[in-house]
CSV table of C-alpha atoms and ligand atoms in Angstrom, one decimal:
chain,number,residue,atom,x,y,z
A,829,MET,CA,-26.5,1.5,-0.8
A,830,GLU,CA,-26.8,4.6,-3.0
A,831,THR,CA,-23.8,6.8,-3.4
A,832,THR,CA,-24.2,10.4,-4.6
A,833,GLY,CA,-21.8,12.8,-6.2
A,834,VAL,CA,-18.4,11.9,-7.4
A,835,ASP,CA,-17.6,11.1,-11.0
A,836,ASN,CA,-17.6,7.4,-11.7
A,837,TRP,CA,-14.0,6.7,-10.8
A,838,THR,CA,-14.3,3.0,-11.0
A,839,LYS,CA,-15.7,3.1,-14.4
A,840,ALA,CA,-13.0,5.3,-15.6
A,841,HIS,CA,-10.5,3.0,-14.1
A,842,GLU,CA,-12.0,-0.1,-15.7
A,843,GLU,CA,-12.1,1.5,-19.1
A,844,TYR,CA,-8.6,2.7,-18.8
A,845,VAL,CA,-6.6,1.2,-21.6
A,846,PHE,CA,-3.0,1.0,-20.9
A,847,ALA,CA,-1.7,2.0,-24.3
A,848,PRO,CA,2.0,2.3,-24.5
A,849,TYR,CA,3.5,0.5,-21.6
A,850,ILE,CA,6.9,1.3,-22.8
A,851,GLN,CA,7.2,5.0,-21.9
A,852,PRO,CA,8.7,7.5,-24.3
A,853,LEU,CA,12.3,6.9,-23.5
A,854,SER,CA,15.3,9.1,-23.3
A,855,LEU,CA,17.9,7.2,-25.3
A,856,GLY,CA,20.8,9.0,-23.7
A,857,HIS,CA,23.5,7.1,-22.0
A,858,PRO,CA,22.8,6.2,-18.4
A,859,SER,CA,24.1,8.5,-15.7
A,860,LYS,CA,27.2,7.5,-13.7
A,861,PHE,CA,27.0,6.3,-10.2
A,862,ASN,CA,27.9,9.4,-8.4
A,863,ALA,CA,26.6,12.0,-10.8
A,864,PRO,CA,24.0,14.3,-9.3
A,865,ASP,CA,20.7,13.6,-11.0
A,866,PRO,CA,17.3,15.3,-10.3
A,867,GLU,CA,15.4,12.2,-11.3
A,868,ILE,CA,16.8,9.8,-8.7
A,869,ASP,CA,14.3,10.5,-6.0
A,870,ASP,CA,11.7,8.2,-7.4
A,871,THR,CA,10.3,6.9,-4.1
A,872,PRO,CA,6.5,7.0,-4.2
A,873,THR,CA,4.5,9.1,-1.7
A,874,ALA,CA,2.9,7.3,1.1
A,875,ALA,CA,-0.5,7.9,-0.4
A,876,GLU,CA,0.5,6.6,-3.9
A,877,GLU,CA,2.0,3.5,-2.3
A,878,SER,CA,-1.1,2.8,-0.3
A,879,LEU,CA,-3.4,3.2,-3.3
A,880,LEU,CA,-1.2,1.0,-5.5
A,881,LYS,CA,-1.3,-1.7,-2.8
A,882,LYS,CA,-5.1,-1.5,-2.5
A,883,LEU,CA,-5.7,-1.6,-6.2
A,884,LEU,CA,-3.4,-4.5,-6.7
A,885,ARG,CA,-4.4,-6.6,-3.8
A,886,LYS,CA,-7.4,-8.7,-4.7
A,887,THR,CA,-7.1,-11.2,-1.8
A,888,LEU,CA,-6.6,-11.1,1.9
A,889,ILE,CA,-3.2,-11.4,3.5
A,890,GLU,CA,-3.4,-14.0,6.1
A,891,SER,CA,-0.7,-13.3,8.7
A,892,LYS,CA,0.7,-16.0,10.9
A,893,GLN,CA,1.5,-13.5,13.6
A,894,GLU,CA,-0.5,-13.4,16.8
A,895,VAL,CA,-2.7,-10.4,17.4
A,896,GLU,CA,-1.5,-8.2,20.3
A,897,ILE,CA,-4.1,-6.4,22.4
A,898,GLN,CA,-3.8,-3.6,24.9
A,899,ARG,CA,-6.6,-2.0,26.7
A,900,LYS,CA,-6.6,0.6,29.3
A,901,ASN,CA,-10.2,0.0,30.4
A,902,PRO,CA,-10.5,-3.5,31.7
A,903,ASN,CA,-14.3,-3.3,31.4
A,904,SER,CA,-14.2,-3.1,27.6
A,905,PRO,CA,-15.3,-6.3,25.9
A,906,LEU,CA,-12.5,-8.6,25.0
A,907,TYR,CA,-13.6,-11.5,22.9
A,908,SER,CA,-13.1,-12.7,19.4
A,909,VAL,CA,-15.4,-14.2,16.9
A,910,LYS,CA,-14.8,-17.1,14.5
A,911,SER,CA,-17.6,-16.4,12.2
A,912,PHE,CA,-19.6,-13.5,10.8
A,913,GLU,CA,-22.8,-15.0,12.2
A,914,ASP,CA,-21.4,-14.6,15.7
A,915,LEU,CA,-21.5,-10.9,15.2
A,916,LYS,CA,-25.3,-10.7,15.1
A,917,LEU,CA,-25.2,-8.4,12.0
A,918,GLN,CA,-28.4,-7.2,10.3
A,919,PRO,CA,-29.2,-10.1,7.9
A,920,LYS,CA,-29.0,-7.8,4.9
A,921,LEU,CA,-25.5,-6.8,5.8
A,922,LEU,CA,-24.5,-10.4,6.5
A,923,ARG,CA,-25.7,-11.3,3.0
A,924,GLY,CA,-23.6,-8.4,1.6
A,925,VAL,CA,-20.5,-9.8,3.4
A,926,TYR,CA,-21.0,-13.3,2.1
A,927,ASP,CA,-21.7,-11.9,-1.4
A,928,MET,CA,-18.3,-10.4,-1.3
A,929,GLY,CA,-16.9,-13.9,-0.8
A,930,PHE,CA,-15.8,-13.4,2.8
A,931,MET,CA,-16.3,-16.8,4.4
A,932,LYS,CA,-14.9,-15.9,7.9
A,933,PRO,CA,-13.4,-12.9,9.6
A,934,SER,CA,-9.7,-12.2,9.1
A,935,LYS,CA,-7.4,-12.2,12.1
A,936,ILE,CA,-7.7,-8.5,12.7
A,937,GLN,CA,-11.5,-8.6,12.1
A,938,GLU,CA,-11.9,-11.5,14.6
A,939,MET,CA,-10.6,-9.3,17.4
A,940,ALA,CA,-11.7,-5.8,16.3
A,941,LEU,CA,-15.3,-6.5,15.2
A,942,PRO,CA,-16.8,-7.3,18.6
A,943,THR,CA,-15.6,-4.0,19.9
A,944,LEU,CA,-16.4,-2.0,16.8
A,945,LEU,CA,-20.0,-3.5,16.7
A,946,ALA,CA,-20.7,-3.3,20.5
A,947,ASP,CA,-23.4,-1.0,21.6
A,948,PRO,CA,-22.0,1.6,22.1
A,949,PRO,CA,-18.9,0.7,20.1
A,950,GLY,CA,-15.6,1.1,21.9
A,951,ASN,CA,-12.8,3.4,20.8
A,952,MET,CA,-10.1,1.6,18.9
A,953,ILE,CA,-6.6,1.9,17.4
A,954,ALA,CA,-5.9,-0.9,15.0
A,955,GLN,CA,-2.6,-1.4,13.2
A,956,SER,CA,-1.8,-4.1,10.7
A,957,GLN,CA,-0.2,-4.2,7.3
A,958,SER,CA,-2.1,-3.3,4.2
A,959,GLY,CA,-4.3,-6.1,2.9
A,960,THR,CA,-5.2,-7.7,6.3
A,961,GLY,CA,-8.9,-6.6,6.3
A,962,LYS,CA,-9.0,-3.3,8.2
A,963,THR,CA,-11.1,-1.5,5.7
A,964,ALA,CA,-13.7,-4.2,5.6
A,965,ALA,CA,-13.8,-4.2,9.4
A,966,PHE,CA,-14.5,-0.5,9.8
A,967,VAL,CA,-16.8,-0.3,6.8
A,968,LEU,CA,-18.9,-3.0,8.4
A,969,ALA,CA,-18.9,-1.1,11.7
A,970,MET,CA,-19.9,2.1,9.9
A,971,LEU,CA,-22.8,0.5,8.0
A,972,SER,CA,-24.0,-1.3,11.2
A,973,ARG,CA,-24.3,2.0,13.1
A,974,VAL,CA,-26.5,3.9,10.7
A,975,ASP,CA,-30.1,4.7,11.7
A,976,THR,CA,-31.9,5.2,8.4
A,977,SER,CA,-34.9,6.8,10.1
A,978,LYS,CA,-32.7,9.9,10.6
A,979,SER,CA,-31.7,11.9,7.5
A,980,TYR,CA,-28.4,13.4,8.5
A,981,PRO,CA,-24.8,12.3,8.7
A,982,GLN,CA,-24.1,10.0,11.6
A,983,VAL,CA,-20.8,8.4,10.4
A,984,LEU,CA,-17.8,10.3,9.3
A,985,CYS,CA,-14.7,8.6,7.7
A,986,LEU,CA,-11.6,10.6,6.8
A,987,SER,CA,-9.2,9.3,4.2
A,988,PRO,CA,-6.0,10.9,3.1
A,989,THR,CA,-6.7,11.2,-0.6
A,990,TYR,CA,-9.5,11.4,-3.1
A,991,GLU,CA,-8.7,8.0,-4.5
A,992,LEU,CA,-8.5,6.3,-1.1
A,993,ALA,CA,-11.8,7.8,-0.1
A,994,ILE,CA,-13.4,6.4,-3.3
A,995,GLN,CA,-11.9,2.9,-2.5
A,996,THR,CA,-13.5,2.9,0.9
A,997,GLY,CA,-16.8,4.1,-0.5
A,998,GLU,CA,-16.8,1.3,-3.1
A,999,GLU,CA,-16.2,-1.3,-0.4
A,1000,ALA,CA,-19.1,0.2,1.5
A,1001,ALA,CA,-21.3,0.1,-1.6
A,1002,LYS,CA,-20.5,-3.6,-2.2
A,1003,MET,CA,-21.1,-4.6,1.4
A,1004,SER,CA,-24.4,-2.8,1.6
A,1005,LYS,CA,-25.8,-3.8,-1.7
A,1006,HIS,CA,-28.9,-5.3,0.0
A,1007,CYS,CA,-29.4,-2.1,2.0
A,1008,PRO,CA,-30.3,0.6,-0.5
A,1009,GLU,CA,-31.7,2.7,2.3
A,1010,ILE,CA,-28.2,3.5,3.6
A,1011,LYS,CA,-26.9,6.6,1.8
A,1012,LEU,CA,-23.3,7.8,1.4
A,1013,LYS,CA,-21.9,11.1,0.4
A,1014,TYR,CA,-18.4,11.8,-0.7
A,1015,ALA,CA,-16.7,14.9,0.5
A,1016,VAL,CA,-13.8,15.1,-1.9
A,1017,ARG,CA,-12.5,17.5,-4.5
A,1018,GLY,CA,-14.9,18.3,-7.2
A,1019,GLU,CA,-18.0,17.8,-5.0
A,1020,MET,CA,-20.1,20.9,-4.8
A,1021,LEU,CA,-23.1,21.9,-2.5
A,1022,SER,CA,-25.1,25.1,-2.6
A,1023,ARG,CA,-24.9,27.5,0.3
A,1024,GLY,CA,-27.4,26.7,3.0
A,1025,GLU,CA,-27.9,23.1,1.8
A,1026,LYS,CA,-27.9,20.3,4.4
A,1027,ILE,CA,-26.5,16.9,3.8
A,1028,THR,CA,-29.1,14.2,4.3
A,1029,GLU,CA,-27.0,11.1,3.6
A,1030,HIS,CA,-26.0,8.9,6.6
A,1031,ILE,CA,-22.3,8.4,5.9
A,1032,ILE,CA,-19.7,10.9,4.8
A,1033,ILE,CA,-16.4,9.7,3.4
A,1034,GLY,CA,-13.9,12.4,2.5
A,1035,THR,CA,-10.6,14.1,2.8
A,1036,PRO,CA,-9.9,16.3,5.9
A,1037,GLY,CA,-9.8,19.7,4.1
A,1038,LYS,CA,-13.1,19.3,2.4
A,1039,VAL,CA,-14.8,17.8,5.4
A,1040,LEU,CA,-13.6,20.6,7.6
A,1041,ASP,CA,-15.0,23.2,5.1
A,1042,TRP,CA,-18.3,21.4,4.8
A,1043,SER,CA,-18.7,21.1,8.6
A,1044,LEU,CA,-17.2,24.3,10.0
A,1045,LYS,CA,-17.3,26.9,7.2
A,1046,PHE,CA,-20.4,26.0,5.3
A,1047,ARG,CA,-22.3,24.0,8.0
A,1048,PHE,CA,-23.6,21.5,5.5
A,1049,PHE,CA,-23.7,19.0,8.4
A,1050,ASP,CA,-23.4,19.0,12.2
A,1051,LEU,CA,-20.2,17.3,13.6
A,1052,THR,CA,-21.9,17.0,17.0
A,1053,LYS,CA,-24.3,14.5,15.6
A,1054,ILE,CA,-21.6,12.1,14.4
A,1055,ASN,CA,-21.7,8.8,16.3
A,1056,VAL,CA,-18.7,7.1,14.6
A,1057,PHE,CA,-15.6,8.9,13.5
A,1058,VAL,CA,-13.2,6.8,11.5
A,1059,LEU,CA,-9.7,7.9,10.7
A,1060,ASP,CA,-8.3,5.7,8.0
A,1061,GLU,CA,-4.7,5.4,6.9
A,1062,ALA,CA,-3.5,7.6,9.7
A,1063,ASP,CA,0.1,7.0,8.8
A,1064,VAL,CA,-0.5,8.4,5.4
A,1065,MET,CA,-2.6,11.2,6.8
A,1066,ILE,CA,0.2,12.5,9.0
A,1067,ALA,CA,2.6,12.4,6.0
A,1068,THR,CA,0.3,15.1,4.4
A,1069,GLN,CA,1.0,18.6,5.5
A,1070,GLY,CA,-1.9,20.1,7.5
A,1071,TYR,CA,-4.1,17.0,7.7
A,1072,GLN,CA,-3.2,16.1,11.3
A,1073,SER,CA,-4.2,19.5,12.6
A,1074,GLN,CA,-7.4,19.5,10.5
A,1075,CYS,CA,-8.3,16.1,12.0
A,1076,ILE,CA,-7.7,17.4,15.5
A,1077,ARG,CA,-9.9,20.4,14.9
A,1078,MET,CA,-12.7,18.2,13.8
A,1079,HIS,CA,-12.2,15.8,16.6
A,1080,LYS,CA,-12.6,18.6,19.2
A,1081,LEU,CA,-16.1,19.2,18.0
A,1082,LEU,CA,-17.4,15.7,18.2
A,1083,SER,CA,-19.7,14.7,21.0
A,1084,LYS,CA,-18.3,12.8,24.1
A,1085,THR,CA,-20.2,9.7,23.1
A,1086,CYS,CA,-18.9,9.5,19.5
A,1087,SER,CA,-16.8,6.4,18.9
A,1088,ILE,CA,-13.3,6.9,17.5
A,1089,MET,CA,-11.8,4.3,15.2
A,1090,PHE,CA,-8.2,4.8,14.2
A,1091,PHE,CA,-6.5,2.7,11.5
A,1092,SER,CA,-2.9,2.6,10.4
A,1093,ALA,CA,-0.7,0.2,8.5
A,1094,THR,CA,2.4,1.2,10.5
A,1095,TYR,CA,3.1,1.7,14.2
A,1096,GLU,CA,5.6,4.5,14.3
A,1097,LYS,CA,6.0,6.9,17.2
A,1098,GLU,CA,4.4,9.8,15.4
A,1099,VAL,CA,1.4,7.7,14.4
A,1100,MET,CA,0.9,6.5,18.0
A,1101,GLU,CA,1.3,10.1,19.4
A,1102,PHE,CA,-1.4,11.3,16.9
A,1103,ALA,CA,-3.6,8.3,17.9
A,1104,GLU,CA,-3.3,9.1,21.6
A,1105,MET,CA,-4.2,12.7,21.0
A,1106,ILE,CA,-7.6,11.8,19.6
A,1107,VAL,CA,-8.5,8.4,20.8
A,1108,ASP,CA,-9.5,8.2,24.5
A,1109,ASP,CA,-9.4,4.9,26.3
A,1110,PRO,CA,-8.8,2.9,23.2
A,1111,MET,CA,-8.5,-0.8,22.7
A,1112,ILE,CA,-5.2,-1.2,20.8
A,1113,ILE,CA,-5.0,-4.1,18.4
A,1114,ARG,CA,-1.8,-4.9,16.6
A,1115,LEU,CA,-0.9,-7.5,14.1
A,1116,ARG,CA,2.9,-7.5,13.6
A,1117,LYS,CA,4.2,-7.8,10.1
A,1118,GLU,CA,6.2,-10.9,9.4
A,1119,GLU,CA,9.8,-9.7,8.9
A,1120,GLU,CA,11.2,-9.8,5.5
A,1121,CYS,CA,14.4,-11.8,5.5
A,1122,LEU,CA,17.0,-12.8,3.0
A,1123,ASP,CA,17.2,-16.5,3.9
A,1124,ASN,CA,15.6,-17.7,0.7
A,1125,VAL,CA,17.7,-15.5,-1.5
A,1126,LYS,CA,21.0,-16.3,-3.1
A,1127,GLN,CA,23.0,-13.1,-3.5
A,1128,PHE,CA,25.7,-12.6,-6.1
A,1129,LEU,CA,27.9,-9.8,-7.3
A,1130,VAL,CA,29.2,-9.4,-10.8
A,1131,GLN,CA,32.1,-7.1,-11.6
A,1132,CYS,CA,31.5,-5.1,-14.7
A,1133,GLN,CA,33.7,-2.4,-16.1
A,1134,THR,CA,31.3,-0.8,-18.5
A,1135,GLU,CA,27.6,-0.3,-19.1
A,1136,GLU,CA,27.8,-2.8,-21.9
A,1137,ALA,CA,29.3,-5.3,-19.5
A,1138,LYS,CA,26.4,-4.7,-17.1
A,1139,TYR,CA,24.0,-5.2,-19.9
A,1140,ASP,CA,25.7,-8.5,-20.9
A,1141,ALA,CA,25.7,-9.7,-17.3
A,1142,ILE,CA,21.9,-9.2,-17.1
A,1143,THR,CA,21.1,-10.9,-20.4
A,1144,THR,CA,23.5,-13.8,-19.7
A,1145,ILE,CA,22.1,-14.5,-16.3
A,1146,TYR,CA,18.5,-14.1,-17.3
A,1147,THR,CA,18.7,-16.5,-20.2
A,1148,ASN,CA,20.0,-19.1,-17.8
A,1149,LEU,CA,16.9,-18.8,-15.6
A,1150,THR,CA,13.2,-19.3,-15.8
A,1151,GLY,CA,10.6,-17.0,-14.3
A,1152,GLN,CA,10.4,-13.2,-14.2
A,1153,ALA,CA,12.9,-10.6,-13.4
A,1154,ILE,CA,12.9,-7.1,-11.8
A,1155,ILE,CA,15.8,-4.8,-12.5
A,1156,PHE,CA,16.3,-1.8,-10.2
A,1157,CYS,CA,18.1,1.3,-11.6
A,1158,ARG,CA,19.0,4.5,-9.8
A,1159,THR,CA,17.6,6.9,-12.4
A,1160,ARG,CA,14.6,7.0,-14.8
A,1161,THR,CA,17.1,7.6,-17.6
A,1162,THR,CA,19.0,4.4,-16.9
A,1163,ALA,CA,15.7,2.5,-16.6
A,1164,GLY,CA,14.5,3.9,-19.9
A,1165,TRP,CA,17.8,3.2,-21.7
A,1166,LEU,CA,18.0,-0.4,-20.4
A,1167,ALA,CA,14.4,-1.2,-21.1
A,1168,ARG,CA,14.7,0.0,-24.7
A,1169,LYS,CA,17.9,-1.9,-25.3
A,1170,MET,CA,16.5,-5.1,-23.9
A,1171,MET,CA,13.3,-4.7,-25.9
A,1172,ASP,CA,15.3,-4.2,-29.1
A,1173,GLU,CA,16.9,-7.5,-28.4
A,1174,GLY,CA,13.6,-9.3,-28.1
A,1175,PHE,CA,12.9,-9.4,-24.4
A,1176,THR,CA,9.4,-8.6,-23.3
A,1177,VAL,CA,10.2,-5.6,-21.1
A,1178,ALA,CA,8.2,-2.9,-19.3
A,1179,VAL,CA,9.4,0.1,-17.5
A,1180,LEU,CA,7.9,1.4,-14.4
A,1181,SER,CA,9.0,4.8,-13.0
A,1182,GLY,CA,7.8,7.6,-10.8
A,1183,ASP,CA,6.7,9.8,-13.7
A,1184,MET,CA,3.8,7.5,-14.4
A,1185,THR,CA,0.4,7.9,-13.0
A,1186,VAL,CA,-1.0,5.3,-10.5
A,1187,GLU,CA,-3.2,4.0,-13.3
A,1188,GLU,CA,-0.3,3.5,-15.6
A,1189,ARG,CA,1.7,1.8,-12.9
A,1190,ILE,CA,-1.2,-0.6,-12.3
A,1191,GLY,CA,-1.5,-1.3,-16.0
A,1192,VAL,CA,2.2,-2.3,-16.1
A,1193,LEU,CA,2.0,-4.3,-12.9
A,1194,ASP,CA,-1.0,-6.2,-14.1
A,1195,LEU,CA,0.8,-7.1,-17.3
A,1196,PHE,CA,3.7,-8.3,-15.3
A,1197,LYS,CA,1.5,-10.3,-12.9
A,1198,GLU,CA,-0.3,-11.9,-15.9
A,1199,GLY,CA,3.1,-12.9,-17.3
A,1200,CYS,CA,2.7,-10.8,-20.5
A,1201,VAL,CA,5.9,-9.0,-19.5
A,1202,THR,CA,8.8,-11.0,-18.2
A,1203,VAL,CA,11.3,-8.3,-17.3
A,1204,MET,CA,10.4,-5.2,-15.4
A,1205,VAL,CA,12.9,-2.4,-15.3
A,1206,THR,CA,12.2,0.1,-12.6
A,1207,THR,CA,13.5,2.7,-10.1
A,1208,ASN,CA,12.8,2.9,-6.4
A,1209,VAL,CA,9.2,3.4,-7.2
A,1210,LEU,CA,8.7,-0.4,-6.9
A,1211,SER,CA,10.9,-1.2,-4.0
A,1212,ARG,CA,8.3,-1.6,-1.3
A,1213,GLY,CA,5.5,-3.9,-0.5
A,1214,ILE,CA,4.3,-4.9,-3.9
A,1215,ASP,CA,4.2,-8.7,-4.2
A,1216,VAL,CA,4.7,-10.5,-7.4
A,1217,ASP,CA,4.9,-14.1,-6.6
A,1218,GLN,CA,6.7,-15.4,-9.6
A,1219,VAL,CA,9.8,-13.2,-9.5
A,1220,SER,CA,12.9,-15.4,-9.6
A,1221,LEU,CA,15.6,-12.8,-10.3
A,1222,VAL,CA,16.2,-9.3,-8.8
A,1223,VAL,CA,19.0,-7.3,-10.3
A,1224,ASN,CA,20.5,-4.2,-8.8
A,1225,TYR,CA,21.8,-2.5,-11.9
A,1226,ASP,CA,22.7,0.2,-9.4
A,1227,LEU,CA,22.9,-0.5,-5.6
A,1228,PRO,CA,20.5,1.5,-3.5
A,1229,VAL,CA,22.1,4.5,-1.8
A,1230,ASP,CA,20.7,7.4,0.2
A,1231,ARG,CA,21.2,11.1,-0.7
A,1232,GLN,CA,24.6,11.1,0.8
A,1233,CYS,CA,25.5,8.0,-1.4
A,1234,ASN,CA,25.7,5.7,1.7
A,1235,ALA,CA,24.3,2.2,1.5
A,1236,ASP,CA,20.5,2.2,1.9
A,1237,HIS,CA,20.0,-1.1,3.7
A,1238,GLU,CA,16.3,-0.9,4.1
A,1239,THR,CA,15.7,-0.4,0.3
A,1240,TYR,CA,18.1,-3.2,-0.4
A,1241,LEU,CA,16.1,-5.5,1.8
A,1242,HIS,CA,12.8,-4.4,0.2
A,1243,ARG,CA,14.2,-4.9,-3.3
A,1244,ILE,CA,15.7,-8.3,-2.7
A,1245,GLY,CA,12.6,-9.3,-0.7
A,1246,ARG,CA,10.7,-9.1,-4.0
A,1247,THR,CA,12.1,-12.5,-4.8
A,1248,GLY,CA,12.4,-15.6,-2.7
A,1249,ARG,CA,8.8,-15.1,-1.4
A,1250,PHE,CA,6.5,-17.8,-0.1
A,1251,GLY,CA,9.3,-20.2,0.6
A,1252,LYS,CA,10.6,-20.2,-3.0
A,1253,LYS,CA,14.3,-19.7,-3.8
A,1254,GLY,CA,15.2,-16.4,-5.3
A,1255,ILE,CA,18.3,-15.0,-6.9
A,1256,ALA,CA,19.7,-11.5,-6.5
A,1257,ILE,CA,22.5,-10.1,-8.6
A,1258,ASN,CA,24.4,-6.9,-7.8
A,1259,LEU,CA,26.2,-5.3,-10.7
A,1260,ILE,CA,29.4,-3.7,-9.5
A,1261,ASP,CA,31.0,-1.0,-11.7
A,1262,SER,CA,33.1,1.1,-9.4
A,1263,PRO,CA,35.1,0.9,-6.2
A,1264,GLN,CA,32.2,2.8,-4.5
A,1265,ALA,CA,29.7,0.2,-5.6
A,1266,MET,CA,32.0,-2.5,-4.3
A,1267,ALA,CA,32.2,-0.8,-0.9
A,1268,ILE,CA,28.5,-0.5,-0.8
A,1269,CYS,CA,28.1,-4.2,-1.7
A,1270,GLN,CA,30.5,-5.1,1.1
A,1271,GLU,CA,28.5,-3.0,3.5
A,1272,MET,CA,25.3,-4.8,2.6
A,1273,GLU,CA,27.0,-8.1,3.2
A,1274,ARG,CA,28.3,-7.0,6.6
A,1275,HIS,CA,25.0,-5.4,7.6
A,1276,PHE,CA,22.9,-8.5,6.8
A,1277,GLY,CA,25.5,-11.0,7.8
A,1278,LYS,CA,24.8,-12.9,4.5
A,1279,LYS,CA,27.4,-13.8,1.9
A,1280,ILE,CA,27.3,-12.1,-1.5
A,1281,GLU,CA,29.1,-14.4,-3.7
A,1282,LEU,CA,31.3,-13.3,-6.6
A,1283,LEU,CA,29.9,-14.7,-9.9
A,1284,ASP,CA,31.9,-15.0,-13.0
A,1285,ILE,CA,29.4,-14.9,-15.8
A,1286,GLU,CA,31.9,-16.4,-18.2
A,1287,CYS,CA,32.2,-19.6,-16.2
A,1288,ARG,CA,31.0,-22.8,-18.0
A,1289,ASP,CA,28.7,-24.0,-15.3
A,1290,LEU,CA,26.9,-20.7,-14.8
A,1291,LYS,CA,23.4,-22.3,-14.8
A,1292,ALA,CA,24.4,-24.8,-12.1
A,1293,LYS,CA,26.2,-22.2,-10.1
A,1294,ILE,CA,23.3,-19.8,-10.0
A,1295,ARG,CA,20.8,-22.6,-9.1
A,1296,GLU,CA,22.8,-24.8,-6.8
B,211,ADP,P1,-6.7,-3.3,4.6
B,211,ADP,O1,-7.7,-2.2,4.8
B,211,ADP,O2,-6.0,-3.9,5.8
B,211,ADP,O3,-5.7,-3.0,3.5
B,211,ADP,P2,-8.8,-4.7,3.2
B,211,ADP,O4,-10.0,-4.6,4.1
B,211,ADP,O5,-8.8,-3.7,2.0
B,211,ADP,O6,-7.4,-4.6,4.0
B,211,ADP,O7,-8.8,-6.2,2.7
B,211,ADP,C1,-7.8,-6.7,1.8
B,211,ADP,C2,-8.5,-7.6,0.7
B,211,ADP,O8,-9.0,-8.7,1.4
B,211,ADP,C3,-9.7,-6.9,0.0
B,211,ADP,O9,-9.7,-7.3,-1.3
B,211,ADP,C4,-10.9,-7.4,0.8
B,211,ADP,O10,-12.0,-7.4,0.0
B,211,ADP,C5,-10.5,-8.8,1.2
B,211,ADP,N1,-11.0,-9.2,2.5
B,211,ADP,C6,-11.2,-8.4,3.6
B,211,ADP,N2,-11.8,-9.2,4.6
B,211,ADP,C7,-11.9,-10.4,4.1
B,211,ADP,C8,-12.4,-11.7,4.7
B,211,ADP,N3,-12.8,-11.8,5.9
B,211,ADP,N4,-12.3,-12.8,3.9
B,211,ADP,C9,-11.9,-12.7,2.6
B,211,ADP,N5,-11.4,-11.6,2.0
B,211,ADP,C10,-11.4,-10.4,2.8
């Protein structure tokens, strides 16, 4: 497939050299637990998180959960496929799929593809966690529906950001590498067309604002001729001001026969309300996420009076372990201070915080995944959904709290869930430097019903105690 427009994002990404992975650091003293701090809100946006996951995930997540299906229309086809051959794809597309190294459909693809590829395809709402094969499923459906004898857009895919749109386009380019006749146009920032021009490409992938302008304001293409309308990352979409109403405006202009495909990584009430507004008579496919749990994680608390004592606790524990460690701090300043101090003492440390671009974060995470960095000091920017298999120690330098300084259970679970993955044993250490921190730690213990053991780092058999 040929793609037009857009500067070569992938190339820029590949050529990106992650120069100083230790950020310029503030060497100030870390902020105290309760001090108000403008830099504590380091949680990534939904779009940033989604892009990071996509760029980091190079393999499929195989879920053990069963697929749940709901359909309002009992006449819609309900069958699954066990191989790509069963789908009766055009041979050139099938070759593309195999060239990507896909041997068999993923769980969500098994159930979704027969409906997405039926003639006419059925409407669908599909939800499963990131990395389970949703993009590959709808990209295949989009490519299969193009009639190359017609030179106008027939398939429209909306993504919440420029970067996510490019990711989808690149997946489409790979899958259709044996079909150069299929043409794709990006409708994203930076793309320009002259007044009166008409788009001749078959597939448009873009962000809602730009696509709305191109269709309604400039009439570069005709929405009524779109056969397949894909709404990707709907949960991220609704997190962006104005996008939901723009999608609804576009949807109103589509023909009655247009198939609507709606994808989301989460299944919250708002997402489903949005879905029901724009998808008539859908087949709903859900793959529940396996719950994160703390069963494989041994949790400790260490009482420390000073920042120095917190630092000593980390280094003492870490030198008694093998593997990699992630240390979570509340502020960027603390993270910077700690990383510099550890680096000065010879640890291979990287810092990852919300003031870094997505490319910089990926640079750091890649170094960590490759084992070039053994300790990662971070803020909440890394608390969710990023798997690094070999993490054996998670340290809460500061316990996670919400804006009112109450225990943030969900973030605690996500942080601690970074270790003890895939059946391995993990260790989590909470550094307690104040009565408030102790109260929060006790609250975590009560909430999860799991013991957080007091650890004396001066004890002789520390190694055995941590590992037993
Ligand atoms: P999602 O959209 O749910 O986040 P993707 O479609 O991006 O998931 O798939 C996640 C990763 O798995 C990608 O690297 C993709 O190339 C790969 N993948 C998708 N489908 C298959 C498959 N059937 N077999 C092997 N790998 C696959």
